[in-house]
PDB file of C-alpha atoms in Angstrom:
ATOM      1  CA  ARG A  16    -159.169  72.215 -71.626  1.00 89.00           C
ATOM      2  CA  GLU A  17    -155.835  70.609 -72.354  1.00 93.00           C
ATOM      3  CA  ALA A  18    -157.284  67.120 -71.894  1.00 93.00           C
ATOM      4  CA  ILE A  19    -160.029  67.920 -74.394  1.00 93.00           C
ATOM      5  CA  GLU A  20    -157.502  69.387 -76.834  1.00 93.00           C
ATOM      6  CA  ARG A  21    -155.484  66.167 -76.533  1.00 95.00           C
ATOM      7  CA  GLY A  22    -158.519  64.090 -77.418  1.00 96.00           C
ATOM      8  CA  ALA A  23    -160.347  63.257 -74.185  1.00 95.00           C
ATOM      9  CA  GLY A  24    -163.829  62.085 -75.070  1.00 96.00           C
ATOM     10  CA  GLU A  25    -165.315  62.793 -71.656  1.00 96.00           C
ATOM     11  CA  LEU A  26    -164.240  64.205 -68.309  1.00 96.00           C
ATOM     12  CA  LEU A  27    -164.646  62.375 -65.015  1.00 96.00           C
ATOM     13  CA  VAL A  28    -164.810  65.162 -62.451  1.00 94.00           C
ATOM     14  CA  ASN A  29    -164.273  63.926 -58.909  1.00 95.00           C
ATOM     15  CA  SER A  30    -164.507  66.427 -56.068  1.00 92.00           C
ATOM     16  CA  ILE A  31    -161.945  65.335 -53.494  1.00 90.00           C
ATOM     17  CA  ASP A  32    -163.598  67.655 -50.962  1.00 90.00           C
ATOM     18  CA  ALA A  33    -166.987  65.962 -51.401  1.00 90.00           C
ATOM     19  CA  ASP A  34    -165.733  62.412 -51.996  1.00 88.00           C
ATOM     20  CA  GLY A  35    -166.851  60.057 -49.248  1.00 83.00           C
ATOM     21  CA  THR A  36    -168.915  62.666 -47.424  1.00 85.00           C
ATOM     22  CA  LYS A  37    -172.278  61.405 -48.725  1.00 90.00           C
ATOM     23  CA  GLN A  38    -173.453  65.043 -48.559  1.00 93.00           C
ATOM     24  CA  GLY A  39    -174.010  65.451 -52.301  1.00 94.00           C
ATOM     25  CA  PHE A  40    -172.009  66.277 -55.387  1.00 96.00           C
ATOM     26  CA  ASP A  41    -169.998  69.500 -55.651  1.00 96.00           C
ATOM     27  CA  LEU A  42    -172.531  71.287 -57.843  1.00 97.00           C
ATOM     28  CA  GLU A  43    -170.388  74.396 -58.264  1.00 96.00           C
ATOM     29  CA  LEU A  44    -167.508  72.289 -59.616  1.00 96.00           C
ATOM     30  CA  VAL A  45    -169.838  70.407 -61.975  1.00 97.00           C
ATOM     31  CA  SER A  46    -171.271  73.673 -63.260  1.00 97.00           C
ATOM     32  CA  LEU A  47    -167.833  75.214 -63.815  1.00 96.00           C
ATOM     33  CA  MET A  48    -166.624  72.118 -65.675  1.00 96.00           C
ATOM     34  CA  ARG A  49    -169.729  72.164 -67.861  1.00 96.00           C
ATOM     35  CA  GLU A  50    -168.937  75.775 -68.815  1.00 96.00           C
ATOM     36  CA  VAL A  51    -165.469  74.897 -70.133  1.00 94.00           C
ATOM     37  CA  SER A  52    -166.119  71.404 -71.496  1.00 95.00           C
ATOM     38  CA  SER A  53    -167.175  70.529 -75.015  1.00 96.00           C
ATOM     39  CA  VAL A  54    -167.278  66.814 -74.106  1.00 97.00           C
ATOM     40  CA  PRO A  55    -169.528  64.934 -71.660  1.00 97.00           C
ATOM     41  CA  VAL A  56    -168.943  65.603 -67.960  1.00 98.00           C
ATOM     42  CA  ILE A  57    -169.328  62.809 -65.384  1.00 97.00           C
ATOM     43  CA  ALA A  58    -169.874  63.980 -61.798  1.00 97.00           C
ATOM     44  CA  SER A  59    -168.234  61.950 -59.052  1.00 96.00           C
ATOM     45  CA  GLY A  60    -167.746  62.291 -55.316  1.00 94.00           C
ATOM     46  CA  GLY A  61    -170.272  62.943 -52.597  1.00 94.00           C
ATOM     47  CA  ALA A  62    -173.352  60.886 -53.456  1.00 95.00           C
ATOM     48  CA  GLY A  63    -175.164  59.683 -50.362  1.00 95.00           C
ATOM     49  CA  ALA A  64    -178.874  59.700 -51.185  1.00 96.00           C
ATOM     50  CA  VAL A  65    -181.074  59.296 -54.237  1.00 96.00           C
ATOM     51  CA  GLU A  66    -181.857  63.008 -53.996  1.00 97.00           C
ATOM     52  CA  HIS A  67    -178.239  63.910 -54.734  1.00 97.00           C
ATOM     53  CA  PHE A  68    -178.137  62.665 -58.326  1.00 97.00           C
ATOM     54  CA  ALA A  69    -180.682  64.881 -60.122  1.00 97.00           C
ATOM     55  CA  PRO A  70    -179.104  68.159 -58.943  1.00 97.00           C
ATOM     56  CA  ALA A  71    -175.772  67.050 -60.412  1.00 97.00           C
ATOM     57  CA  VAL A  72    -177.445  66.569 -63.782  1.00 97.00           C
ATOM     58  CA  GLY A  73    -179.156  69.921 -63.308  1.00 97.00           C
ATOM     59  CA  ALA A  74    -175.751  71.500 -62.698  1.00 97.00           C
ATOM     60  CA  GLY A  75    -174.534  70.182 -66.050  1.00 97.00           C
ATOM     61  CA  ALA A  76    -173.371  66.601 -65.574  1.00 98.00           C
ATOM     62  CA  ASP A  77    -174.098  64.285 -68.478  1.00 97.00           C
ATOM     63  CA  ALA A  78    -173.707  61.306 -66.151  1.00 95.00           C
ATOM     64  CA  VAL A  79    -173.242  60.630 -62.448  1.00 96.00           C
ATOM     65  CA  LEU A  80    -171.001  58.171 -60.667  1.00 94.00           C
ATOM     66  CA  ALA A  81    -171.226  56.680 -57.201  1.00 94.00           C
ATOM     67  CA  ALA A  82    -169.478  53.787 -55.498  1.00 92.00           C
ATOM     68  CA  SER A  83    -169.672  53.466 -51.732  1.00 91.00           C
ATOM     69  CA  VAL A  84    -173.469  53.769 -51.574  1.00 94.00           C
ATOM     70  CA  PHE A  85    -173.718  50.774 -53.909  1.00 92.00           C
ATOM     71  CA  HIS A  86    -170.914  48.716 -52.363  1.00 92.00           C
ATOM     72  CA  SER A  87    -172.461  49.122 -48.927  1.00 93.00           C
ATOM     73  CA  ALA A  88    -175.960  48.405 -50.306  1.00 92.00           C
ATOM     74  CA  GLN A  89    -177.150  51.740 -48.907  1.00 93.00           C
ATOM     75  CA  LEU A  90    -178.710  52.317 -52.339  1.00 94.00           C
ATOM     76  CA  THR A  91    -179.279  50.247 -55.446  1.00 91.00           C
ATOM     77  CA  VAL A  92    -178.854  51.368 -59.017  1.00 90.00           C
ATOM     78  CA  GLY A  93    -182.593  50.853 -59.376  1.00 90.00           C
ATOM     79  CA  ASP A  94    -183.281  53.215 -56.457  1.00 90.00           C
ATOM     80  CA  VAL A  95    -181.255  55.945 -58.126  1.00 93.00           C
ATOM     81  CA  LYS A  96    -182.695  55.389 -61.593  1.00 91.00           C
ATOM     82  CA  ARG A  97    -186.282  55.428 -60.303  1.00 90.00           C
ATOM     83  CA  ALA A  98    -185.612  58.694 -58.428  1.00 93.00           C
ATOM     84  CA  MET A  99    -184.027  60.267 -61.494  1.00 94.00           C
ATOM     85  CA  LEU A 100    -186.932  59.191 -63.675  1.00 92.00           C
ATOM     86  CA  ALA A 101    -189.315  60.737 -61.139  1.00 93.00           C
ATOM     87  CA  ASP A 102    -187.337  63.985 -61.520  1.00 94.00           C
ATOM     88  CA  GLY A 103    -187.764  63.851 -65.293  1.00 94.00           C
ATOM     89  CA  ILE A 104    -184.231  62.725 -66.108  1.00 94.00           C
ATOM     90  CA  ALA A 105    -183.789  60.137 -68.837  1.00 90.00           C
ATOM     91  CA  VAL A 106    -181.994  56.970 -67.729  1.00 90.00           C
ATOM     92  CA  ARG A 107    -181.090  53.755 -69.490  1.00 84.00           C
ATOM     93  CA  GLU A 108    -183.912  51.303 -69.154  1.00 76.00           C
ATOM     94  CA  GLY A 109    -183.377  47.963 -67.525  1.00 71.00           C
ATOM     95  CA  ASP A 110    -184.747  45.441 -65.082  1.00 64.00           C
ATOM     96  CA  PHE A 111    -184.868  48.103 -62.356  1.00 62.00           C
ATOM     97  CA  LEU A 112    -188.280  49.146 -63.686  1.00 60.00           C
ATOM     98  CA  ARG A 113    -189.600  45.731 -62.670  1.00 60.00           C
ATOM     99  CA  GLY A 114    -187.956  45.945 -59.263  1.00 61.00           C
ATOM    100  CA  ASP A 115    -185.001  43.666 -60.107  1.00 56.00           C
ATOM    101  CA  ASP A 116    -182.037  45.775 -58.989  1.00 57.00           C
ATOM    102  CA  SER A 117    -179.395  43.087 -59.307  1.00 47.00           C
TER     103      SER A 117
END
């Protein structure tokens, strides 16, 4: 709340407990942050499969962040965006729709 009062335009919420586990985002934390935040919430920490991203949005995240799954080429941005689209979540369009995930 203090960060928002001081002018934060969005909150990057990283669950240290979930970070690196690849077991999914901390949905309870995302939901609690959504309840108190009047600015966009970005969920971070725990992504390990394409199926992990949509539930974070469902819990209240305006955006999702992942790193290790992309650095290790376990997933591509296109993989995640296609899965989110299939779950009815709007994503920014790009070359991923044509299969170019670079």
